[in-house]
Short mmCIF file of N, CA, C and O in Angstrom, two decimals:
data_model
loop_
_atom_site.label_atom_id
_atom_site.label_comp_id
_atom_site.label_asym_id
_atom_site.label_seq_id
_atom_site.Cartn_x
_atom_site.Cartn_y
_atom_site.Cartn_z
N MET A 1 5.54 -15.09 23.98
CA MET A 1 5.82 -13.79 23.39
C MET A 1 4.96 -13.60 22.14
O MET A 1 4.88 -14.48 21.30
N ASP A 2 4.35 -12.45 22.02
CA ASP A 2 3.51 -12.13 20.87
C ASP A 2 4.40 -11.66 19.72
O ASP A 2 5.01 -10.61 19.79
N ARG A 3 4.50 -12.46 18.66
CA ARG A 3 5.39 -12.15 17.54
C ARG A 3 4.87 -11.02 16.66
O ARG A 3 5.58 -10.55 15.78
N SER A 4 3.62 -10.60 16.86
CA SER A 4 3.11 -9.50 16.06
C SER A 4 3.35 -8.16 16.74
O SER A 4 2.83 -7.14 16.33
N LYS A 5 4.18 -8.16 17.80
CA LYS A 5 4.49 -6.93 18.53
C LYS A 5 5.99 -6.81 18.73
O LYS A 5 6.70 -7.80 18.80
N LEU A 6 6.45 -5.59 18.81
CA LEU A 6 7.84 -5.29 19.09
C LEU A 6 7.85 -4.36 20.29
O LEU A 6 7.36 -3.23 20.20
N SER A 7 8.34 -4.85 21.41
CA SER A 7 8.38 -4.06 22.64
C SER A 7 7.01 -3.48 22.98
O SER A 7 6.86 -2.29 23.20
N ALA A 8 5.99 -4.32 22.94
CA ALA A 8 4.60 -3.98 23.27
C ALA A 8 3.90 -3.12 22.22
O ALA A 8 2.77 -2.73 22.41
N HIS A 9 4.56 -2.82 21.12
CA HIS A 9 3.96 -2.05 20.04
C HIS A 9 3.63 -2.98 18.88
O HIS A 9 4.45 -3.81 18.49
N PRO A 10 2.44 -2.85 18.30
CA PRO A 10 2.11 -3.71 17.16
C PRO A 10 3.01 -3.41 15.95
O PRO A 10 3.36 -2.25 15.71
N LEU A 11 3.40 -4.44 15.23
CA LEU A 11 4.29 -4.29 14.08
C LEU A 11 3.56 -3.75 12.85
O LEU A 11 4.16 -3.06 12.02
N HIS A 12 2.29 -4.07 12.71
CA HIS A 12 1.57 -3.70 11.49
C HIS A 12 1.66 -2.20 11.18
O HIS A 12 2.03 -1.84 10.05
N PRO A 13 1.36 -1.30 12.13
CA PRO A 13 1.44 0.13 11.79
C PRO A 13 2.87 0.58 11.44
O PRO A 13 3.05 1.48 10.63
N LEU A 14 3.86 -0.06 12.03
CA LEU A 14 5.24 0.28 11.74
C LEU A 14 5.60 -0.05 10.29
O LEU A 14 6.25 0.73 9.61
N ILE A 15 5.14 -1.19 9.82
CA ILE A 15 5.52 -1.67 8.49
C ILE A 15 4.71 -0.99 7.38
O ILE A 15 5.23 -0.77 6.29
N THR A 16 3.47 -0.66 7.65
CA THR A 16 2.57 -0.17 6.59
C THR A 16 3.03 1.14 5.95
O THR A 16 2.71 1.40 4.79
N HIS A 17 3.77 1.94 6.66
CA HIS A 17 4.16 3.24 6.11
C HIS A 17 5.09 3.11 4.90
O HIS A 17 5.09 3.97 4.03
N PHE A 18 5.86 2.05 4.85
CA PHE A 18 6.81 1.89 3.75
C PHE A 18 6.12 1.63 2.41
O PHE A 18 6.38 2.35 1.44
N PRO A 19 5.22 0.63 2.31
CA PRO A 19 4.56 0.46 1.01
C PRO A 19 3.69 1.66 0.65
O PRO A 19 3.62 2.04 -0.52
N MET A 20 3.06 2.27 1.64
CA MET A 20 2.22 3.44 1.34
C MET A 20 3.07 4.56 0.75
O MET A 20 2.67 5.19 -0.25
N ALA A 21 4.22 4.82 1.33
CA ALA A 21 5.09 5.89 0.82
C ALA A 21 5.67 5.52 -0.54
O ALA A 21 5.70 6.35 -1.46
N LEU A 22 6.12 4.28 -0.69
CA LEU A 22 6.71 3.86 -1.96
C LEU A 22 5.69 3.90 -3.10
O LEU A 22 6.00 4.37 -4.20
N TRP A 23 4.49 3.39 -2.84
CA TRP A 23 3.47 3.39 -3.89
C TRP A 23 3.01 4.79 -4.23
O TRP A 23 2.76 5.10 -5.39
N THR A 24 2.89 5.64 -3.23
CA THR A 24 2.47 7.02 -3.48
C THR A 24 3.52 7.76 -4.31
O THR A 24 3.19 8.45 -5.27
N THR A 25 4.78 7.60 -3.97
CA THR A 25 5.81 8.29 -4.73
C THR A 25 5.97 7.69 -6.13
O THR A 25 6.41 8.39 -7.04
N SER A 26 5.60 6.42 -6.31
CA SER A 26 5.70 5.84 -7.65
C SER A 26 4.83 6.60 -8.65
O SER A 26 5.21 6.75 -9.82
N LEU A 27 3.69 7.08 -8.20
CA LEU A 27 2.83 7.88 -9.07
C LEU A 27 3.52 9.20 -9.43
O LEU A 27 3.44 9.67 -10.57
N LEU A 28 4.21 9.78 -8.47
CA LEU A 28 4.98 11.00 -8.74
C LEU A 28 6.07 10.71 -9.77
O LEU A 28 6.28 11.49 -10.71
N TRP A 29 6.78 9.60 -9.61
CA TRP A 29 7.84 9.24 -10.57
C TRP A 29 7.24 9.04 -11.96
O TRP A 29 7.86 9.42 -12.96
N ASP A 30 6.05 8.42 -12.02
CA ASP A 30 5.38 8.23 -13.32
C ASP A 30 5.11 9.58 -13.99
O ASP A 30 5.35 9.75 -15.19
N LEU A 31 4.58 10.51 -13.22
CA LEU A 31 4.26 11.82 -13.78
C LEU A 31 5.53 12.55 -14.23
O LEU A 31 5.55 13.19 -15.28
N LEU A 32 6.60 12.42 -13.44
CA LEU A 32 7.88 13.02 -13.86
C LEU A 32 8.41 12.34 -15.12
O LEU A 32 8.99 12.99 -15.99
N GLY A 33 8.22 11.02 -15.20
CA GLY A 33 8.65 10.29 -16.39
C GLY A 33 7.91 10.75 -17.64
O GLY A 33 8.50 10.87 -18.72
N LEU A 34 6.62 11.00 -17.49
CA LEU A 34 5.84 11.51 -18.62
C LEU A 34 6.28 12.91 -19.01
O LEU A 34 6.45 13.23 -20.19
N TRP A 35 6.46 13.77 -18.01
CA TRP A 35 6.80 15.16 -18.25
C TRP A 35 8.21 15.31 -18.82
O TRP A 35 8.44 16.03 -19.78
N ARG A 36 9.16 14.61 -18.21
CA ARG A 36 10.56 14.76 -18.59
C ARG A 36 10.99 13.83 -19.73
O ARG A 36 12.07 14.01 -20.29
N GLU A 37 10.16 12.84 -20.03
CA GLU A 37 10.49 11.81 -21.03
C GLU A 37 11.87 11.20 -20.75
O GLU A 37 12.67 11.00 -21.64
N ASP A 38 12.07 10.88 -19.48
CA ASP A 38 13.35 10.32 -19.03
C ASP A 38 13.08 8.95 -18.41
O ASP A 38 12.33 8.84 -17.43
N PRO A 39 13.69 7.89 -18.94
CA PRO A 39 13.44 6.54 -18.41
C PRO A 39 13.90 6.34 -16.97
O PRO A 39 13.47 5.41 -16.30
N LEU A 40 14.76 7.22 -16.47
CA LEU A 40 15.21 7.11 -15.09
C LEU A 40 14.02 7.13 -14.12
O LEU A 40 13.98 6.38 -13.16
N TRP A 41 13.04 8.01 -14.38
CA TRP A 41 11.88 8.12 -13.51
C TRP A 41 11.02 6.87 -13.55
O TRP A 41 10.43 6.47 -12.55
N TRP A 42 10.93 6.24 -14.71
CA TRP A 42 10.17 4.99 -14.82
C TRP A 42 10.87 3.88 -14.05
O TRP A 42 10.22 3.01 -13.47
N SER A 43 12.19 3.91 -14.03
CA SER A 43 12.95 2.95 -13.24
C SER A 43 12.68 3.16 -11.75
O SER A 43 12.46 2.19 -11.00
N PHE A 44 12.68 4.42 -11.31
CA PHE A 44 12.35 4.72 -9.91
C PHE A 44 10.97 4.19 -9.56
O PHE A 44 10.75 3.60 -8.51
N SER A 45 10.02 4.43 -10.46
CA SER A 45 8.65 4.00 -10.22
C SER A 45 8.56 2.47 -10.15
O SER A 45 7.91 1.92 -9.25
N PHE A 46 9.22 1.81 -11.08
CA PHE A 46 9.21 0.33 -11.10
C PHE A 46 9.71 -0.22 -9.77
O PHE A 46 9.06 -1.07 -9.15
N TRP A 47 10.85 0.28 -9.32
CA TRP A 47 11.44 -0.24 -8.09
C TRP A 47 10.65 0.17 -6.84
O TRP A 47 10.58 -0.58 -5.87
N SER A 48 10.03 1.34 -6.88
CA SER A 48 9.18 1.75 -5.75
C SER A 48 7.99 0.81 -5.61
O SER A 48 7.64 0.41 -4.50
N ILE A 49 7.39 0.47 -6.73
CA ILE A 49 6.25 -0.46 -6.68
C ILE A 49 6.71 -1.85 -6.25
O ILE A 49 6.08 -2.49 -5.40
N ALA A 50 7.81 -2.32 -6.82
CA ALA A 50 8.30 -3.68 -6.52
C ALA A 50 8.67 -3.82 -5.04
O ALA A 50 8.24 -4.78 -4.37
N VAL A 51 9.44 -2.88 -4.52
CA VAL A 51 9.83 -2.95 -3.11
C VAL A 51 8.61 -2.76 -2.22
O VAL A 51 8.46 -3.44 -1.19
N GLY A 52 7.69 -1.88 -2.61
CA GLY A 52 6.45 -1.70 -1.87
C GLY A 52 5.64 -2.99 -1.78
O GLY A 52 5.07 -3.31 -0.73
N LEU A 53 5.60 -3.75 -2.86
CA LEU A 53 4.88 -5.03 -2.85
C LEU A 53 5.53 -6.04 -1.90
O LEU A 53 4.84 -6.77 -1.19
N ILE A 54 6.84 -6.07 -1.89
CA ILE A 54 7.55 -7.00 -0.99
C ILE A 54 7.26 -6.65 0.46
O ILE A 54 6.91 -7.52 1.27
N ILE A 55 7.38 -5.38 0.81
CA ILE A 55 7.13 -4.97 2.19
C ILE A 55 5.66 -5.11 2.54
O ILE A 55 5.30 -5.46 3.67
N ALA A 56 4.78 -4.87 1.56
CA ALA A 56 3.34 -5.01 1.80
C ALA A 56 2.97 -6.43 2.20
O ALA A 56 2.04 -6.63 2.99
N PHE A 57 3.68 -7.41 1.69
CA PHE A 57 3.42 -8.79 2.08
C PHE A 57 3.55 -8.94 3.60
O PHE A 57 2.68 -9.50 4.26
N PHE A 58 4.61 -8.38 4.17
CA PHE A 58 4.82 -8.47 5.61
C PHE A 58 3.80 -7.63 6.38
O PHE A 58 3.35 -8.02 7.46
N ALA A 59 3.42 -6.50 5.81
CA ALA A 59 2.38 -5.67 6.44
C ALA A 59 1.06 -6.43 6.46
O ALA A 59 0.31 -6.37 7.44
N MET A 60 0.77 -7.15 5.40
CA MET A 60 -0.49 -7.91 5.34
C MET A 60 -0.48 -9.07 6.34
O MET A 60 -1.50 -9.34 6.97
N VAL A 61 0.65 -9.72 6.48
CA VAL A 61 0.74 -10.83 7.45
C VAL A 61 0.52 -10.30 8.86
O VAL A 61 -0.29 -10.85 9.62
N THR A 62 1.21 -9.24 9.23
CA THR A 62 1.05 -8.69 10.59
C THR A 62 -0.35 -8.11 10.78
O THR A 62 -0.92 -8.20 11.85
N GLY A 63 -0.91 -7.53 9.72
CA GLY A 63 -2.27 -7.00 9.80
C GLY A 63 -3.29 -8.10 10.00
O GLY A 63 -4.25 -7.96 10.76
N PHE A 64 -3.08 -9.23 9.31
CA PHE A 64 -4.01 -10.35 9.47
C PHE A 64 -3.93 -10.92 10.88
O PHE A 64 -4.95 -11.28 11.47
N ILE A 65 -2.73 -10.98 11.44
CA ILE A 65 -2.58 -11.44 12.83
C ILE A 65 -3.34 -10.52 13.77
O ILE A 65 -4.07 -10.98 14.66
N ASP A 66 -3.20 -9.20 13.55
CA ASP A 66 -3.95 -8.25 14.38
C ASP A 66 -5.46 -8.39 14.17
O ASP A 66 -6.23 -8.28 15.11
N TYR A 67 -5.85 -8.63 12.94
CA TYR A 67 -7.28 -8.80 12.62
C TYR A 67 -7.87 -9.99 13.38
O TYR A 67 -8.99 -9.93 13.89
N MET A 68 -7.11 -11.06 13.46
CA MET A 68 -7.59 -12.27 14.13
C MET A 68 -7.78 -12.05 15.64
O MET A 68 -8.51 -12.78 16.29
N LYS A 69 -7.13 -11.03 16.19
CA LYS A 69 -7.24 -10.74 17.62
C LYS A 69 -8.41 -9.80 17.95
O LYS A 69 -8.70 -9.59 19.12
N LEU A 70 -9.06 -9.25 16.93
CA LEU A 70 -10.19 -8.35 17.18
C LEU A 70 -11.37 -9.12 17.76
O LEU A 70 -11.61 -10.27 17.40
N PRO A 71 -12.13 -8.47 18.63
CA PRO A 71 -13.34 -9.13 19.14
C PRO A 71 -14.35 -9.32 18.01
O PRO A 71 -14.59 -8.40 17.23
N GLN A 72 -14.90 -10.52 17.91
CA GLN A 72 -15.87 -10.81 16.85
C GLN A 72 -17.17 -10.09 17.12
O GLN A 72 -17.63 -10.02 18.26
N GLY A 73 -17.75 -9.55 16.05
CA GLY A 73 -19.04 -8.91 16.15
C GLY A 73 -19.00 -7.45 16.56
O GLY A 73 -20.02 -6.78 16.56
N GLY A 74 -17.81 -6.94 16.91
CA GLY A 74 -17.69 -5.54 17.29
C GLY A 74 -17.69 -4.65 16.06
O GLY A 74 -17.45 -5.11 14.94
N PRO A 75 -17.93 -3.36 16.24
CA PRO A 75 -17.97 -2.46 15.08
C PRO A 75 -16.62 -2.35 14.37
O PRO A 75 -16.58 -2.12 13.16
N GLU A 76 -15.54 -2.54 15.12
CA GLU A 76 -14.22 -2.45 14.49
C GLU A 76 -13.95 -3.61 13.54
O GLU A 76 -13.12 -3.48 12.64
N GLU A 77 -14.65 -4.72 13.69
CA GLU A 77 -14.43 -5.86 12.81
C GLU A 77 -14.80 -5.52 11.36
O GLU A 77 -14.06 -5.84 10.43
N GLY A 78 -15.92 -4.85 11.16
CA GLY A 78 -16.33 -4.45 9.82
C GLY A 78 -15.39 -3.43 9.20
O GLY A 78 -15.06 -3.49 8.02
N VAL A 79 -14.95 -2.48 10.02
CA VAL A 79 -14.01 -1.46 9.55
C VAL A 79 -12.69 -2.13 9.17
O VAL A 79 -12.09 -1.81 8.14
N ALA A 80 -12.24 -3.09 9.98
CA ALA A 80 -11.00 -3.80 9.69
C ALA A 80 -11.12 -4.61 8.40
O ALA A 80 -10.16 -4.69 7.61
N MET A 81 -12.30 -5.17 8.16
CA MET A 81 -12.50 -5.93 6.92
C MET A 81 -12.40 -5.01 5.70
O MET A 81 -11.74 -5.34 4.72
N TRP A 82 -13.03 -3.84 5.78
CA TRP A 82 -12.93 -2.89 4.67
C TRP A 82 -11.49 -2.41 4.48
O TRP A 82 -11.02 -2.26 3.34
N HIS A 83 -10.80 -2.18 5.58
CA HIS A 83 -9.39 -1.78 5.51
C HIS A 83 -8.59 -2.85 4.77
O HIS A 83 -7.84 -2.54 3.83
N MET A 84 -8.79 -4.09 5.16
CA MET A 84 -8.05 -5.19 4.56
C MET A 84 -8.38 -5.34 3.07
O MET A 84 -7.47 -5.48 2.24
N VAL A 85 -9.64 -5.28 2.72
CA VAL A 85 -10.06 -5.44 1.32
C VAL A 85 -9.50 -4.31 0.46
O VAL A 85 -8.96 -4.56 -0.64
N MET A 86 -9.58 -3.09 0.94
CA MET A 86 -9.11 -1.96 0.13
C MET A 86 -7.59 -1.98 -0.05
O MET A 86 -7.09 -1.68 -1.14
N VAL A 87 -6.86 -2.33 0.99
CA VAL A 87 -5.40 -2.36 0.87
C VAL A 87 -4.95 -3.54 0.01
O VAL A 87 -4.02 -3.41 -0.79
N MET A 88 -5.62 -4.68 0.14
CA MET A 88 -5.28 -5.81 -0.73
C MET A 88 -5.62 -5.51 -2.19
O MET A 88 -4.90 -5.92 -3.10
N THR A 89 -6.70 -4.76 -2.40
CA THR A 89 -7.04 -4.33 -3.76
C THR A 89 -5.96 -3.40 -4.30
O THR A 89 -5.54 -3.53 -5.46
N ALA A 90 -5.50 -2.47 -3.46
CA ALA A 90 -4.41 -1.57 -3.88
C ALA A 90 -3.17 -2.37 -4.27
O ALA A 90 -2.55 -2.10 -5.30
N ALA A 91 -2.83 -3.37 -3.46
CA ALA A 91 -1.65 -4.20 -3.76
C ALA A 91 -1.82 -4.92 -5.10
O ALA A 91 -0.89 -4.98 -5.90
N ALA A 92 -3.01 -5.44 -5.34
CA ALA A 92 -3.27 -6.14 -6.61
C ALA A 92 -3.18 -5.17 -7.79
O ALA A 92 -2.63 -5.53 -8.85
N LEU A 93 -3.70 -3.97 -7.62
CA LEU A 93 -3.64 -2.98 -8.70
C LEU A 93 -2.19 -2.55 -8.98
O LEU A 93 -1.78 -2.42 -10.14
N TYR A 94 -1.42 -2.35 -7.93
CA TYR A 94 -0.01 -2.01 -8.13
C TYR A 94 0.77 -3.18 -8.74
O TYR A 94 1.66 -2.96 -9.57
N ALA A 95 0.42 -4.39 -8.37
CA ALA A 95 1.07 -5.56 -9.00
C ALA A 95 0.73 -5.60 -10.49
O ALA A 95 1.60 -5.90 -11.32
N GLY A 96 -0.51 -5.29 -10.83
CA GLY A 96 -0.89 -5.22 -12.24
C GLY A 96 -0.12 -4.13 -12.97
O GLY A 96 0.33 -4.32 -14.11
N SER A 97 0.03 -2.98 -12.33
CA SER A 97 0.80 -1.89 -12.93
C SER A 97 2.25 -2.32 -13.17
O SER A 97 2.82 -2.04 -14.23
N LEU A 98 2.80 -3.03 -12.21
CA LEU A 98 4.17 -3.53 -12.35
C LEU A 98 4.27 -4.49 -13.53
O LEU A 98 5.22 -4.44 -14.31
N PHE A 99 3.27 -5.34 -13.69
CA PHE A 99 3.25 -6.30 -14.80
C PHE A 99 3.28 -5.58 -16.15
O PHE A 99 4.00 -5.98 -17.06
N PHE A 100 2.49 -4.52 -16.29
CA PHE A 100 2.42 -3.82 -17.57
C PHE A 100 3.65 -3.00 -17.87
O PHE A 100 3.85 -2.56 -19.00
N ARG A 101 4.50 -2.80 -16.91
CA ARG A 101 5.73 -2.04 -17.13
C ARG A 101 6.80 -2.91 -17.81
O ARG A 101 7.69 -2.38 -18.47
N PHE A 102 6.79 -4.19 -17.61
CA PHE A 102 7.78 -5.11 -18.19
C PHE A 102 9.21 -4.69 -17.90
O PHE A 102 10.07 -4.75 -18.76
N GLY A 103 9.47 -4.22 -16.70
CA GLY A 103 10.82 -3.85 -16.33
C GLY A 103 10.96 -2.36 -16.12
O GLY A 103 9.98 -1.63 -15.99
N THR A 104 12.20 -1.90 -16.12
CA THR A 104 12.49 -0.51 -15.73
C THR A 104 12.48 0.47 -16.90
O THR A 104 12.71 1.65 -16.70
N THR A 105 12.22 0.00 -18.10
CA THR A 105 12.18 0.92 -19.24
C THR A 105 10.82 1.60 -19.33
O THR A 105 9.84 1.16 -18.72
N THR A 106 10.76 2.64 -20.10
CA THR A 106 9.51 3.39 -20.27
C THR A 106 8.51 2.54 -21.07
O THR A 106 8.81 2.13 -22.18
N PRO A 107 7.34 2.29 -20.49
CA PRO A 107 6.33 1.54 -21.26
C PRO A 107 5.76 2.42 -22.38
O PRO A 107 5.90 3.65 -22.35
N SER A 108 5.14 1.79 -23.35
CA SER A 108 4.54 2.56 -24.44
C SER A 108 3.18 1.97 -24.80
O SER A 108 2.85 0.84 -24.41
N GLY A 109 2.41 2.73 -25.52
CA GLY A 109 1.11 2.28 -26.00
C GLY A 109 0.17 1.88 -24.88
O GLY A 109 0.07 2.56 -23.85
N ILE A 110 -0.50 0.76 -25.07
CA ILE A 110 -1.48 0.28 -24.10
C ILE A 110 -0.81 -0.09 -22.77
O ILE A 110 -1.42 0.03 -21.71
N HIS A 111 0.45 -0.49 -22.82
CA HIS A 111 1.17 -0.83 -21.59
C HIS A 111 1.35 0.42 -20.72
O HIS A 111 1.23 0.35 -19.49
N LEU A 112 1.64 1.54 -21.35
CA LEU A 112 1.78 2.80 -20.62
C LEU A 112 0.44 3.19 -19.99
O LEU A 112 0.37 3.52 -18.80
N ILE A 113 -0.62 3.12 -20.78
CA ILE A 113 -1.95 3.49 -20.29
C ILE A 113 -2.36 2.59 -19.12
O ILE A 113 -2.82 3.07 -18.08
N MET A 114 -2.19 1.29 -19.29
CA MET A 114 -2.59 0.34 -18.23
C MET A 114 -1.75 0.54 -16.97
O MET A 114 -2.28 0.51 -15.86
N ALA A 115 -0.45 0.76 -17.13
CA ALA A 115 0.42 0.97 -15.97
C ALA A 115 -0.03 2.20 -15.18
O ALA A 115 -0.12 2.17 -13.95
N LEU A 116 -0.34 3.27 -15.89
CA LEU A 116 -0.76 4.51 -15.23
C LEU A 116 -2.15 4.39 -14.60
O LEU A 116 -2.36 4.82 -13.47
N VAL A 117 -3.08 3.79 -15.33
CA VAL A 117 -4.44 3.64 -14.81
C VAL A 117 -4.44 2.75 -13.57
O VAL A 117 -5.07 3.07 -12.55
N LEU A 118 -3.73 1.64 -13.63
CA LEU A 118 -3.69 0.73 -12.48
C LEU A 118 -2.99 1.38 -11.28
O LEU A 118 -3.42 1.20 -10.14
N SER A 119 -1.94 2.15 -11.53
CA SER A 119 -1.28 2.86 -10.43
C SER A 119 -2.21 3.90 -9.81
O SER A 119 -2.27 4.02 -8.58
N PHE A 120 -2.93 4.64 -10.65
CA PHE A 120 -3.85 5.64 -10.12
C PHE A 120 -4.96 4.98 -9.31
O PHE A 120 -5.29 5.43 -8.21
N LEU A 121 -5.55 3.90 -9.84
CA LEU A 121 -6.61 3.20 -9.10
C LEU A 121 -6.06 2.59 -7.81
O LEU A 121 -6.73 2.57 -6.78
N GLY A 122 -4.81 2.09 -7.87
CA GLY A 122 -4.17 1.58 -6.66
C GLY A 122 -3.99 2.67 -5.63
O GLY A 122 -4.22 2.45 -4.43
N PHE A 123 -3.63 3.86 -6.08
CA PHE A 123 -3.46 5.00 -5.17
C PHE A 123 -4.79 5.36 -4.50
O PHE A 123 -4.85 5.58 -3.29
N VAL A 124 -5.86 5.40 -5.28
CA VAL A 124 -7.19 5.71 -4.71
C VAL A 124 -7.59 4.65 -3.69
O VAL A 124 -8.06 4.95 -2.60
N SER A 125 -7.39 3.38 -4.05
CA SER A 125 -7.72 2.29 -3.14
C SER A 125 -6.88 2.36 -1.87
O SER A 125 -7.36 2.12 -0.76
N LEU A 126 -5.62 2.73 -2.02
CA LEU A 126 -4.73 2.88 -0.88
C LEU A 126 -5.19 4.01 0.04
O LEU A 126 -5.16 3.86 1.28
N LEU A 127 -5.65 5.11 -0.53
CA LEU A 127 -6.17 6.21 0.28
C LEU A 127 -7.39 5.77 1.09
O LEU A 127 -7.48 6.07 2.29
N VAL A 128 -8.30 5.06 0.45
CA VAL A 128 -9.50 4.60 1.14
C VAL A 128 -9.12 3.59 2.23
O VAL A 128 -9.58 3.68 3.37
N GLY A 129 -8.24 2.64 1.89
CA GLY A 129 -7.80 1.65 2.87
C GLY A 129 -7.07 2.30 4.04
O GLY A 129 -7.23 1.90 5.19
N GLY A 130 -6.24 3.31 3.76
CA GLY A 130 -5.55 4.03 4.82
C GLY A 130 -6.52 4.79 5.72
O GLY A 130 -6.33 4.85 6.94
N TRP A 131 -7.58 5.33 5.13
CA TRP A 131 -8.59 6.02 5.93
C TRP A 131 -9.25 5.04 6.90
O TRP A 131 -9.42 5.34 8.08
N TYR A 132 -9.59 3.85 6.40
CA TYR A 132 -10.17 2.83 7.28
C TYR A 132 -9.17 2.42 8.37
O TYR A 132 -9.56 2.17 9.51
N GLY A 133 -7.90 2.32 8.03
CA GLY A 133 -6.88 2.02 9.05
C GLY A 133 -6.83 3.10 10.12
O GLY A 133 -6.71 2.81 11.31
N GLY A 134 -6.94 4.36 9.70
CA GLY A 134 -6.99 5.46 10.65
C GLY A 134 -8.22 5.37 11.54
O GLY A 134 -8.15 5.66 12.74
N GLU A 135 -9.34 4.97 10.98
CA GLU A 135 -10.56 4.77 11.77
C GLU A 135 -10.33 3.73 12.87
O GLU A 135 -10.77 3.90 14.00
N LEU A 136 -9.65 2.65 12.50
CA LEU A 136 -9.38 1.59 13.48
C LEU A 136 -8.57 2.12 14.66
O LEU A 136 -8.87 1.81 15.82
N VAL A 137 -7.56 2.91 14.36
CA VAL A 137 -6.68 3.40 15.42
C VAL A 137 -7.33 4.55 16.19
O VAL A 137 -7.39 4.52 17.42
N TYR A 138 -7.80 5.55 15.48
CA TYR A 138 -8.24 6.78 16.15
C TYR A 138 -9.67 6.74 16.66
O TYR A 138 -9.98 7.38 17.65
N ARG A 139 -10.55 6.00 16.02
CA ARG A 139 -11.93 5.92 16.50
C ARG A 139 -12.11 4.76 17.48
O ARG A 139 -12.77 4.89 18.49
N TYR A 140 -11.51 3.59 17.14
CA TYR A 140 -11.74 2.40 17.94
C TYR A 140 -10.58 2.02 18.84
O TYR A 140 -10.68 1.10 19.64
N GLY A 141 -9.44 2.69 18.70
CA GLY A 141 -8.30 2.43 19.57
C GLY A 141 -7.61 1.10 19.32
O GLY A 141 -6.88 0.61 20.18
N VAL A 142 -7.79 0.52 18.15
CA VAL A 142 -7.17 -0.77 17.84
C VAL A 142 -5.64 -0.59 17.77
O VAL A 142 -5.14 0.32 17.14
N GLY A 143 -4.93 -1.44 18.48
CA GLY A 143 -3.47 -1.39 18.51
C GLY A 143 -2.87 -0.40 19.47
O GLY A 143 -1.68 -0.31 19.60
N ARG A 144 -3.73 0.33 20.17
CA ARG A 144 -3.25 1.30 21.14
C ARG A 144 -3.24 0.69 22.52
O ARG A 144 -4.10 -0.11 22.87
N THR A 145 -2.29 1.11 23.33
CA THR A 145 -2.21 0.64 24.71
C THR A 145 -3.25 1.38 25.52
O THR A 145 -3.35 2.61 25.47
N LYS A 146 -4.02 0.64 26.28
CA LYS A 146 -5.05 1.26 27.15
C LYS A 146 -4.38 1.79 28.40
O LYS A 146 -3.61 1.11 29.05
N GLU A 147 -4.67 3.03 28.75
CA GLU A 147 -4.07 3.64 29.95
C GLU A 147 -5.04 3.63 31.09
O GLU A 147 -6.18 3.63 31.00
#
């Protein structure tokens, strides 16, 4: 039995939507926290990033399993490598943002600036990595059942 699949469907695409949604909304919570000056939004952002990182670990494991099954030397291999690098970069940037937050309270000074900059850069990296993931599925048919 292939453990990277659930009922003939690959697990990686199923799992990836959670960290993508959590990290994307964390930027929204940050902006609301700045606008409203309410620590509740910073708490939402902190937990969105933290839970996103936990789920991203499993997405990366299943993605790596899928990557190892790709034919070597094919055009999709290079696209998959860029997808992996960009999403891992996004995870590292969000982890850095989480570090500068020091918990669920509103960061201040350089910690606030670093948390926001790292989250924004993580979001950009996530967009690029997601685009490459879309290329794998829609252009190369990776993870799709052949009919």
